[in-house]
CSV table of C-alpha atoms in Angstrom, one decimal:
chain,number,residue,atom,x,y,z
L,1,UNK,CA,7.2,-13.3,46.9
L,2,UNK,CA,11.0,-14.1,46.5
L,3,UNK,CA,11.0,-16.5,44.4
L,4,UNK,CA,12.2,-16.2,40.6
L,5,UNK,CA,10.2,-15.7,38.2
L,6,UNK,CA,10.8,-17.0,34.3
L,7,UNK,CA,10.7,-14.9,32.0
L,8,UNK,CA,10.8,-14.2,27.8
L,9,UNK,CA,11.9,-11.2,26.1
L,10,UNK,CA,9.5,-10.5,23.4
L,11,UNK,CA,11.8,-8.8,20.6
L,12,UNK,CA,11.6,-6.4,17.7
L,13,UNK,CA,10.9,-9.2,15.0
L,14,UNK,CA,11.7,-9.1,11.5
L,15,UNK,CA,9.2,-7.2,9.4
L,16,UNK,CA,10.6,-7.2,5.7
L,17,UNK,CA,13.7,-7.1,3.7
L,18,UNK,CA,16.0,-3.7,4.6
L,19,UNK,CA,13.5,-3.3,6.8
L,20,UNK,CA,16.0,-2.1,10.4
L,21,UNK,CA,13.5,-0.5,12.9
L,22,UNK,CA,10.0,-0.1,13.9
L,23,UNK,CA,7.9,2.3,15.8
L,24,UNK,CA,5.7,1.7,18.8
L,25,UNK,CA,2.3,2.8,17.7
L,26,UNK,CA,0.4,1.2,20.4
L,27,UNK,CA,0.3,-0.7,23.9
L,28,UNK,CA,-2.5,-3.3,23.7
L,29,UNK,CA,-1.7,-4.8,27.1
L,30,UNK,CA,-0.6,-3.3,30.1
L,31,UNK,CA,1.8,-4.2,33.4
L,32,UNK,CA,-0.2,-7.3,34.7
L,33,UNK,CA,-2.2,-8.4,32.1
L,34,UNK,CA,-2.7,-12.1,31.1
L,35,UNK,CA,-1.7,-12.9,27.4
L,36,UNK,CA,-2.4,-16.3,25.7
L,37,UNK,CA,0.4,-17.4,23.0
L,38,UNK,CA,-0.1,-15.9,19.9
L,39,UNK,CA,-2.3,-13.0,21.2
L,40,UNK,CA,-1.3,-9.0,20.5
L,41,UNK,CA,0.9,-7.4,22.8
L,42,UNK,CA,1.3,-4.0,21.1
L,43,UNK,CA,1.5,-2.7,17.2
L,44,UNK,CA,4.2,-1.3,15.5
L,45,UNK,CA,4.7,0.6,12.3
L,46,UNK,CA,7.2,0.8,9.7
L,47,UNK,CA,6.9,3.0,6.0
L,48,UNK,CA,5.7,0.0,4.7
L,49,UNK,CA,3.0,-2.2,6.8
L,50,UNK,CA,1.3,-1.7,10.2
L,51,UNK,CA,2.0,-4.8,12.4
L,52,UNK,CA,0.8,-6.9,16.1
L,53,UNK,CA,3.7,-7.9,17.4
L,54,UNK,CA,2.3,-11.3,20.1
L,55,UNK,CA,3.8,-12.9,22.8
L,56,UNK,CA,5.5,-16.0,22.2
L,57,UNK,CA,4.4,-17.8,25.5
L,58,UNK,CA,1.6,-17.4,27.9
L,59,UNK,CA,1.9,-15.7,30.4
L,60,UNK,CA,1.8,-12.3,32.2
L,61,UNK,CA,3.3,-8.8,31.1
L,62,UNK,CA,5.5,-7.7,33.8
L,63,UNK,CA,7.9,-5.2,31.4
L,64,UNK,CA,6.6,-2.8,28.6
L,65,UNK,CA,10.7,-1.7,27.4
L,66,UNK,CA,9.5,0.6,24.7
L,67,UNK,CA,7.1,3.4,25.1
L,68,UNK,CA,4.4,4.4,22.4
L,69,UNK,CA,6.4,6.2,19.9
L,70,UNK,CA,9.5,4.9,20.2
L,71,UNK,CA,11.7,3.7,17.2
L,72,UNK,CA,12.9,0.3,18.4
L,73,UNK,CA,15.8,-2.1,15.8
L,74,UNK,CA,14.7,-5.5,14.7
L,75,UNK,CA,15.9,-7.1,17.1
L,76,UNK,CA,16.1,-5.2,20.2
L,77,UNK,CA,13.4,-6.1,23.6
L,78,UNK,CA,10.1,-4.8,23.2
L,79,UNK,CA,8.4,-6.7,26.4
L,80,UNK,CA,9.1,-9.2,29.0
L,81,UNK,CA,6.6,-12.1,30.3
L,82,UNK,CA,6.5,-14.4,33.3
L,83,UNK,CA,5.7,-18.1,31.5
L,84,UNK,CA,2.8,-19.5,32.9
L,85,UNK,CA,3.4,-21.9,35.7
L,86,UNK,CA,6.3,-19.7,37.5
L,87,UNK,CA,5.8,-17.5,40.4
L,88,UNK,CA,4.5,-14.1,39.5
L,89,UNK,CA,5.1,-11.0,40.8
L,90,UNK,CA,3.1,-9.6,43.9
L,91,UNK,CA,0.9,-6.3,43.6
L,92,UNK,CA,3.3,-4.6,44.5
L,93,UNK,CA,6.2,-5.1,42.9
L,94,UNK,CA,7.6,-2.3,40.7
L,95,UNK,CA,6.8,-2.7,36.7
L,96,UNK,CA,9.8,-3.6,34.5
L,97,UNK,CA,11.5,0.0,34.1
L,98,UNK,CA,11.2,0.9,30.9
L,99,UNK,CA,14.3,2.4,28.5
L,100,UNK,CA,14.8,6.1,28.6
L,101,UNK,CA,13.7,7.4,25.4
L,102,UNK,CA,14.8,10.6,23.1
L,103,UNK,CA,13.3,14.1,23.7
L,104,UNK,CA,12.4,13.5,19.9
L,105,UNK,CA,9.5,10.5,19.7
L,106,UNK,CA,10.4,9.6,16.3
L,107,UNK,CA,14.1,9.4,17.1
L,108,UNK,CA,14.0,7.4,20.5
L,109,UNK,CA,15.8,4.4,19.1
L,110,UNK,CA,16.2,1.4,21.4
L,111,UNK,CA,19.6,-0.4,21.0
L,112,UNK,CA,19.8,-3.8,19.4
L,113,UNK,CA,20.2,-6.9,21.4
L,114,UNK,CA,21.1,-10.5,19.5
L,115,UNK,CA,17.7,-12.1,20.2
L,116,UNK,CA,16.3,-14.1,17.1
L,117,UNK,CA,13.4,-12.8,16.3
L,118,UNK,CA,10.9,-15.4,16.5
L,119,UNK,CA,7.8,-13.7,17.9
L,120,UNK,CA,5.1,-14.5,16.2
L,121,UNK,CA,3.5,-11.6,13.9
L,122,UNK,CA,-0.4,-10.6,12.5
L,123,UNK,CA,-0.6,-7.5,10.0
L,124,UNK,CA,-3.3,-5.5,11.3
L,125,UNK,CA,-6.3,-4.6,8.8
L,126,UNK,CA,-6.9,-0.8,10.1
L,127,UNK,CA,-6.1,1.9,11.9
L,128,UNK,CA,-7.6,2.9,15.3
L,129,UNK,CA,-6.1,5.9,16.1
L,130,UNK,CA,-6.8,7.4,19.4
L,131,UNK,CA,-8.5,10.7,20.1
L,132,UNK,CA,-5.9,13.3,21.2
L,133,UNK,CA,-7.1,15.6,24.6
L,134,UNK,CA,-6.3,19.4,22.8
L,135,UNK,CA,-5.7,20.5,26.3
L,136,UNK,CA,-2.6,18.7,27.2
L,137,UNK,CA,-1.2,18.5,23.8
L,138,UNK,CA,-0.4,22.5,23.3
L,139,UNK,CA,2.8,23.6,23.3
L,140,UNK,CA,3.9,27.3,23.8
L,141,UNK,CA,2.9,29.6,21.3
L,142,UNK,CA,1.0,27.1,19.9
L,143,UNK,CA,-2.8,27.9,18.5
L,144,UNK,CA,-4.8,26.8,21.2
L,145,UNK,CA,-7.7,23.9,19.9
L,146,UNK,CA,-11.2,24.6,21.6
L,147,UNK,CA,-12.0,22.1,24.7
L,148,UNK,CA,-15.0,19.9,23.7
L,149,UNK,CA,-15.8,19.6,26.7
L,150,UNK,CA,-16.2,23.3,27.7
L,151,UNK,CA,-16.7,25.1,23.6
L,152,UNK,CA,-20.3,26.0,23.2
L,153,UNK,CA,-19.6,24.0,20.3
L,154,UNK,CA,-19.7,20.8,22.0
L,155,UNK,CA,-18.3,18.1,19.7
L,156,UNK,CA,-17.7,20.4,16.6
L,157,UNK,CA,-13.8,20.0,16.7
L,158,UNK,CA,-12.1,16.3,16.4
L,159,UNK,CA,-8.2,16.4,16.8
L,160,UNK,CA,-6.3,12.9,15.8
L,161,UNK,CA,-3.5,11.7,15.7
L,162,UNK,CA,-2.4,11.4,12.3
L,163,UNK,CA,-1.3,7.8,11.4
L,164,UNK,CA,2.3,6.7,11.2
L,165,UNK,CA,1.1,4.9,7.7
L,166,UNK,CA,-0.5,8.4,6.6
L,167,UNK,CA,2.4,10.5,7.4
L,168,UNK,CA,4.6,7.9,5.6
L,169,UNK,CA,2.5,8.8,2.8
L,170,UNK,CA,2.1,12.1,2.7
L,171,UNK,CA,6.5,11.9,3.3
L,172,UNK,CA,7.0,10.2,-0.2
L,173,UNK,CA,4.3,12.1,-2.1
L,174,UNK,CA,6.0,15.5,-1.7
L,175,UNK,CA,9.4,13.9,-2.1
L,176,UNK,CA,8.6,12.0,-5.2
L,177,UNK,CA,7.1,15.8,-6.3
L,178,UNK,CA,10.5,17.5,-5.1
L,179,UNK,CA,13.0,14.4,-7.0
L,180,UNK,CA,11.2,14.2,-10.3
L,181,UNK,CA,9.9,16.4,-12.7
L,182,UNK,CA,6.2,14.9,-13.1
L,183,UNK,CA,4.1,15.8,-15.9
L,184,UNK,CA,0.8,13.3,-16.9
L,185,UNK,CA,-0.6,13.1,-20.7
L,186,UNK,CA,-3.9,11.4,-20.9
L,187,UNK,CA,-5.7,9.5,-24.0
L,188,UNK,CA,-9.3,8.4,-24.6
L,189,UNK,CA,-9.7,4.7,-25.8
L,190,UNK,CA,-12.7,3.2,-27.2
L,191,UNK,CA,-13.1,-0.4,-25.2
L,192,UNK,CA,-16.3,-1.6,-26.9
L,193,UNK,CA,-14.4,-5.3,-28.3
L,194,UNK,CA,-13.4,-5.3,-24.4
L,195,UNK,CA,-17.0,-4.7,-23.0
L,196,UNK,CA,-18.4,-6.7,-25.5
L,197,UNK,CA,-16.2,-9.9,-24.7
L,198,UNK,CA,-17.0,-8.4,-21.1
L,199,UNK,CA,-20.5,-9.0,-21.2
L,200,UNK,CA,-20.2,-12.4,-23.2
L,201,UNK,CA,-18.0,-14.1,-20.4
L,202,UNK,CA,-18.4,-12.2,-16.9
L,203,UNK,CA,-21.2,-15.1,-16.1
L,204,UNK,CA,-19.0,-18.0,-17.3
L,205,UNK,CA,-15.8,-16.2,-16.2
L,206,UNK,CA,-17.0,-15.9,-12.2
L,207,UNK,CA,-18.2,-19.0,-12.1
L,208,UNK,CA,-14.9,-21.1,-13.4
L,209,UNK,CA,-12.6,-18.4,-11.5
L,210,UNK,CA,-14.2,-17.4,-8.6
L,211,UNK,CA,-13.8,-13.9,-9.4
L,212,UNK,CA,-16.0,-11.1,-11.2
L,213,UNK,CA,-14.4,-10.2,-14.7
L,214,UNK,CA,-14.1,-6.0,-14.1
L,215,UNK,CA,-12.4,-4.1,-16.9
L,216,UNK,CA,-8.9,-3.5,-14.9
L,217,UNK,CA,-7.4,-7.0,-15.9
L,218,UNK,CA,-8.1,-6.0,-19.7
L,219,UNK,CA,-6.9,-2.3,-18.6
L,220,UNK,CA,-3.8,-4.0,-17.1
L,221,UNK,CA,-2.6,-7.1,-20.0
L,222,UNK,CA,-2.5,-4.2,-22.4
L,223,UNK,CA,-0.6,-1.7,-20.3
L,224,UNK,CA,2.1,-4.8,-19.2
L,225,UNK,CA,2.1,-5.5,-22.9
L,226,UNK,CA,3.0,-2.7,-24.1
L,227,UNK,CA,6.0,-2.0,-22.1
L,228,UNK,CA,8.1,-4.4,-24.4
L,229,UNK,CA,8.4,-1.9,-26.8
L,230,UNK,CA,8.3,1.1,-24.3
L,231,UNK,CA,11.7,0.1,-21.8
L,232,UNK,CA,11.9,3.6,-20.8
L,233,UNK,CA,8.4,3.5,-18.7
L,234,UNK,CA,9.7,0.6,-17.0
L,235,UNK,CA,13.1,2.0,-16.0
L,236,UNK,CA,14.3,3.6,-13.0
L,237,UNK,CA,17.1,6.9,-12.8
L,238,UNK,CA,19.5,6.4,-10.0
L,239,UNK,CA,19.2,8.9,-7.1
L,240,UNK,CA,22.3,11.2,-8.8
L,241,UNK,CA,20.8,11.1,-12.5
L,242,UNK,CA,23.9,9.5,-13.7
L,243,UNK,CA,22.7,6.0,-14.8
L,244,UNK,CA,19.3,4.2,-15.9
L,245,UNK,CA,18.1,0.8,-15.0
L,246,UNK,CA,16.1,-0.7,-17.7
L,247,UNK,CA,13.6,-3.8,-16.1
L,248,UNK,CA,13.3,-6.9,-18.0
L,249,UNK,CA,10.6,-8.1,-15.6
L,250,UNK,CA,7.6,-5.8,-14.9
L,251,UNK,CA,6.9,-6.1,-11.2
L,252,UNK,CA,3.5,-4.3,-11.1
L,253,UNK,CA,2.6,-2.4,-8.6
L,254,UNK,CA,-1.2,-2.2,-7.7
L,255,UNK,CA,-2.3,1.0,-5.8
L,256,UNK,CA,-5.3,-0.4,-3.3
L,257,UNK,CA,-7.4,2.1,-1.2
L,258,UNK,CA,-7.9,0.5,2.1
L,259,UNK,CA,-9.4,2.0,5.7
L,260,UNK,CA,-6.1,2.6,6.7
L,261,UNK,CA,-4.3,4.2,3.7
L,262,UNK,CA,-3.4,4.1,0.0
L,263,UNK,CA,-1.0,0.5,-0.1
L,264,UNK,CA,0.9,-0.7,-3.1
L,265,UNK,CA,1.4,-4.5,-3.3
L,266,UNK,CA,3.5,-5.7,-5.7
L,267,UNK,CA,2.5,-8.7,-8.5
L,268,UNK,CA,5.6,-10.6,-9.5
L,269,UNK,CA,6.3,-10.8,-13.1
L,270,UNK,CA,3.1,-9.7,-14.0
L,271,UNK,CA,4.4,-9.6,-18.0
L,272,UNK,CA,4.3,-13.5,-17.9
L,273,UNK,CA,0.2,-13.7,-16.7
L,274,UNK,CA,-3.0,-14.6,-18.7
L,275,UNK,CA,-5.7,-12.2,-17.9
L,276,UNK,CA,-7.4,-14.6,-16.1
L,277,UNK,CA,-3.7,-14.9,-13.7
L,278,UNK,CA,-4.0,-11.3,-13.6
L,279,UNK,CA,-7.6,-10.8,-12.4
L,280,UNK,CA,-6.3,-13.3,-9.9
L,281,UNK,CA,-3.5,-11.8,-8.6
L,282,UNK,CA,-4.9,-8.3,-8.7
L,283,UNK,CA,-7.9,-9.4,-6.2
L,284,UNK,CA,-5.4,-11.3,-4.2
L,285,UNK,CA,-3.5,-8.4,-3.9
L,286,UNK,CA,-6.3,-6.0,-2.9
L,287,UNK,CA,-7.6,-8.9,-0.3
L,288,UNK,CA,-4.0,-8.9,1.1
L,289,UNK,CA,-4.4,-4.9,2.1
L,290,UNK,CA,-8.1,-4.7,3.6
L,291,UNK,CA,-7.9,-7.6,5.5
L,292,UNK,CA,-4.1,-6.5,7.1
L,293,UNK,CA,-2.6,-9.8,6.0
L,294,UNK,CA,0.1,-7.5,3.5
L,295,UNK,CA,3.4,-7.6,4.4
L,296,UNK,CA,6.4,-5.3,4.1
L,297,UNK,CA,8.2,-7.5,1.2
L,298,UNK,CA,4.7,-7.2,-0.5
L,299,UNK,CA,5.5,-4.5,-0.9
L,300,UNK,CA,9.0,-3.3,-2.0
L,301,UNK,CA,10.5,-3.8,-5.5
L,302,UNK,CA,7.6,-3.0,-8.3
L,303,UNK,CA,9.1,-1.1,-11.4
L,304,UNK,CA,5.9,0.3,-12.9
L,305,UNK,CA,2.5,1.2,-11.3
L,306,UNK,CA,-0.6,1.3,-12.1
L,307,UNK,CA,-4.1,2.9,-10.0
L,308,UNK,CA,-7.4,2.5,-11.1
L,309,UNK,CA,-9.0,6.0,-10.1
L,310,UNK,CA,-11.6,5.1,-11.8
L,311,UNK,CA,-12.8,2.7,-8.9
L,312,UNK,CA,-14.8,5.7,-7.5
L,313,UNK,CA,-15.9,7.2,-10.3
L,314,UNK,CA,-13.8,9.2,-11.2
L,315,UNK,CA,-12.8,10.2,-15.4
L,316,UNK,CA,-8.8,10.6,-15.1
L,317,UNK,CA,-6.5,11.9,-12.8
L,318,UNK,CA,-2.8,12.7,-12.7
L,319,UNK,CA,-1.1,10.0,-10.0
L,320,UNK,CA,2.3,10.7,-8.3
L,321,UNK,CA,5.4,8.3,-9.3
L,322,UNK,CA,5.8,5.7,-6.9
L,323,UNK,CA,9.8,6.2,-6.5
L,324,UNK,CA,12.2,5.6,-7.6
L,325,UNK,CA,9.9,4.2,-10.8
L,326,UNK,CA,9.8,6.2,-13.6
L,327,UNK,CA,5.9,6.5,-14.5
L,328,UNK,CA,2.5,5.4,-13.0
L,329,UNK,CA,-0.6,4.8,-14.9
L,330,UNK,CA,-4.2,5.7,-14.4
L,331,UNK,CA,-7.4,3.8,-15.0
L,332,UNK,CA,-10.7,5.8,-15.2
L,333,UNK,CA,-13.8,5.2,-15.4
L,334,UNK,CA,-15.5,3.3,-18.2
L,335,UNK,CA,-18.5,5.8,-19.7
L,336,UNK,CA,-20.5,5.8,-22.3
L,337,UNK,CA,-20.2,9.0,-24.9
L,338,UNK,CA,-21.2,9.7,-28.5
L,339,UNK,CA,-18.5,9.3,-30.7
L,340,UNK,CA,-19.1,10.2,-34.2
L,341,UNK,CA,-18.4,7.4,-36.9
L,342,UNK,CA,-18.6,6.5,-41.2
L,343,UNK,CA,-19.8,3.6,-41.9
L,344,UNK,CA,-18.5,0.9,-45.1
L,345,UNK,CA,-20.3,3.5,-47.7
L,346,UNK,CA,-18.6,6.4,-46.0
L,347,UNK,CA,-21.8,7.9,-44.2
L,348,UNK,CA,-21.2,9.5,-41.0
L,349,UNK,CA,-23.1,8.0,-38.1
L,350,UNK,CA,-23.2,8.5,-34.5
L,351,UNK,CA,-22.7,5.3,-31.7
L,352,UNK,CA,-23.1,5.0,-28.3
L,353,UNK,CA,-19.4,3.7,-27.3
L,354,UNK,CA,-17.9,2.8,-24.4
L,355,UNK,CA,-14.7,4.4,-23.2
L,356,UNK,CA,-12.1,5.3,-20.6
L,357,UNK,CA,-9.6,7.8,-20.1
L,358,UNK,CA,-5.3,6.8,-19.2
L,359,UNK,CA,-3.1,9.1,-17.8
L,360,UNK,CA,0.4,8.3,-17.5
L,361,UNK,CA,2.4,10.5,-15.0
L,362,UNK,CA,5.6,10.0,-15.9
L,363,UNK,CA,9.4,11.3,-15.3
L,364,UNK,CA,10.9,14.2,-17.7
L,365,UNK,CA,14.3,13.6,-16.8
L,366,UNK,CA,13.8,10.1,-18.6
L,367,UNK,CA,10.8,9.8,-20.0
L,368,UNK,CA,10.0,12.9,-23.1
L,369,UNK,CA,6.1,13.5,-24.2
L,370,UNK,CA,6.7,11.6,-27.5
L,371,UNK,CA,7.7,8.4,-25.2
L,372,UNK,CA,4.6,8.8,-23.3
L,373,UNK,CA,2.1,9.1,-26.0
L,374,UNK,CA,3.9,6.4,-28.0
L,375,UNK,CA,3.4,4.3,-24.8
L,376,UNK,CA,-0.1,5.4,-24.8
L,377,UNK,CA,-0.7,5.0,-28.2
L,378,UNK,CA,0.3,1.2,-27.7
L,379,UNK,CA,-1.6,0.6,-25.0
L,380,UNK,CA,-4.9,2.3,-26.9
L,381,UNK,CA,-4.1,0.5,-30.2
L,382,UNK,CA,-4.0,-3.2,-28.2
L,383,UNK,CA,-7.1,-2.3,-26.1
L,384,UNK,CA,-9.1,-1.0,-29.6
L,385,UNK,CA,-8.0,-4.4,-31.0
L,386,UNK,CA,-9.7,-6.4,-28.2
L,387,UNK,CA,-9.1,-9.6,-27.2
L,388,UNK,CA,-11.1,-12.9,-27.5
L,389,UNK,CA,-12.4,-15.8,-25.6
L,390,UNK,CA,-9.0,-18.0,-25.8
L,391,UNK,CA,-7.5,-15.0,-23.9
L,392,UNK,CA,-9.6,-16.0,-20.9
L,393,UNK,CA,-8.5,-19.3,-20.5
């Protein structure tokens, strides 16, 4: 067939402030393939958020311009489909060539054209990564990975890929580790006032809100609260330890533990929310993450952090900065333990109380031991205090 065919360049869209380039994860249509407006024509990956990119017009693919793995500018062509309603290309005709790449995956970076970027864009929710064949993967001198097929241990060895959003991960945790000098100091706080007014509302709460009453909002009013009096855990140390930015604002930063990786979206101005705005925003932001609907301005630009270990059971742990923040806070579980007590005639007495351990990791080059536990100390003292019904309104 001679005729010519129309066709649109899908491009590299935008996917979040400073955000210049994205990697080619995955192909979900190949040369000749139908595509409907609006439906998936491959995923790409940034440090931030995993993203569809979908074609902008129906159509068929006839050019795939960026292989898997390549690190493709906003902007630049990523695919090219004949509009439904032109001729289309016979059997036979030769696939759009596709751009040579560099030797180096991660490096092959596709030029930048001056398309708008108006392609339509879903987050995706999880990760699919693809099994990878052991046998054409080694390279010389390489440890060779037993065949599945052919190892009398038949299906004993799995080999992944590793996912872009896990090695991003696994990039900023030893960095933060290797730029700051991270130490964690941890306190025990009796919440009974907390599970108390807990227990009282949760019913009442759910119903009016929508949304189950857990500890964490409580956990998280006092920590925001107490920052007012603590500037140094909400400041940040430029990259050449010569000047400190102290935040006004606290732009929380909610670690969320999703199939695909740990996420951080960020809640805006969190020190001017109620506790029930918090437990709003907090399940809005986890709901963002597991269902892939997160995007990469969601999250950039927190100045404190805070992750609820506890979610899982576990009593404290010592978090990782989220850089270039200066501390992150911990949430453990809420347990019951004997706690020895005198009551009004002085007589000691033993209580069942409730309690949970914090841990704040924070940064020595800023932040000393006495600034932590007086941070701590605050945030105990206002939890230990309690709060009452008005606060849930």
């Amino acid at each position: 067939m001679t005729t010519t065919q129309e066709t649109t360049t899908v491009p590299m869209p935008a996917l979040g402030e400073n955000v210049t380039e994205g990697t080619v994860t995955r192909w979900l249509k190949q040369i000749g393939d139908t595509v409907d407006i609006d439906e998936p024509l491959l995923e790409v990956a940034t440090d931030k958020v995993d993203t569809e990119i979908a074609s902008p017009v129906a159509g068929v693919l006839v050019g795939m311009i960026a292989d898997e793995d390549a690190v493709v500018e906003i902007g630049a062509p990523l695919a090219l489909v004949a509009v439904h309603g032109t001729a289309q290309p016979e059997a036979d005709i030769t696939p759009q060539t596709q751009l040579p790449t560099d030797p180096d995956p991660q490096r092959a970076i596709v030029p930048a054209s001056d398309e708008k970027c108006s392609t339509a864009t879903r987050t995706i929710s999880a990760d699919r990564p693809a099994l990878v064949d052991s046998s054409s993967r080694t390279s010389p001198g390489a440890p060779e990975v037993p065949n599945p097929g052919t190892s009398d241990d038949a299906g004993a060895v799995r080999v992944e890929k590793l996912p872009r959003i896990r090695r991003t991960i696994a990039a900023r945790m030893v960095e933060s580790l290797h730029t700051a000098a991270q130490l964690t100091t941890v306190v025990e706080v009796d919440i009974a006032r907390i599970a108390a007014l807990r227990r009282d509302h949760k019913t009442v709460f759910h119903q009016r809100t929508g949304h189950k009453l857990s500890y964490l909002p409580f956990l998280t009013k006092a920590a925001v609260e107490s920052l007012e009096s603590n500037p140094v855990i909400n400041s940040a140390l430029d990259s050449d330890v010569t000047e400190v930015t102290y935040h006004r604002s606290v732009h929380l930063g909610m670690a969320v533990d999703s199939a695909k990786g740990l996420m951080v979206p960020v809640i805006r101005n969190a020190q001017n929310m109620t506790i029930t705005e918090l437990a709003h925003a907090i399940a809005a932001a986890a709901e963002s993450v597991r269902t892939g609907k997160v995007g990469a301005d969601d999250l950039t630009g927190g100045t404190f952090t805070i992750t609820n270990t506890g979610s899982r059971g576990a009593l404290f742990d010592t978090p990782i900065i989220n850089q270039p923040q200066s501390a992150i806070l911990g949430t453990g579980a809420v347990v019951e333990r004997l706690k020895p007590a005198y009551d009004a005639a002085g007589n000691l007495t033993i209580a069942v109380v409730p309690t949970v351990h914090l841990s704040l990791s924070y940064d020595h080059r800023i932040v000393d031991g006495a600034d932590a536990a007086r941070y701590l100390t605050d945030v105990k003292d206002r939890l230990e205090k309690g709060y009452t019904a008005a606060d849930l309104t």
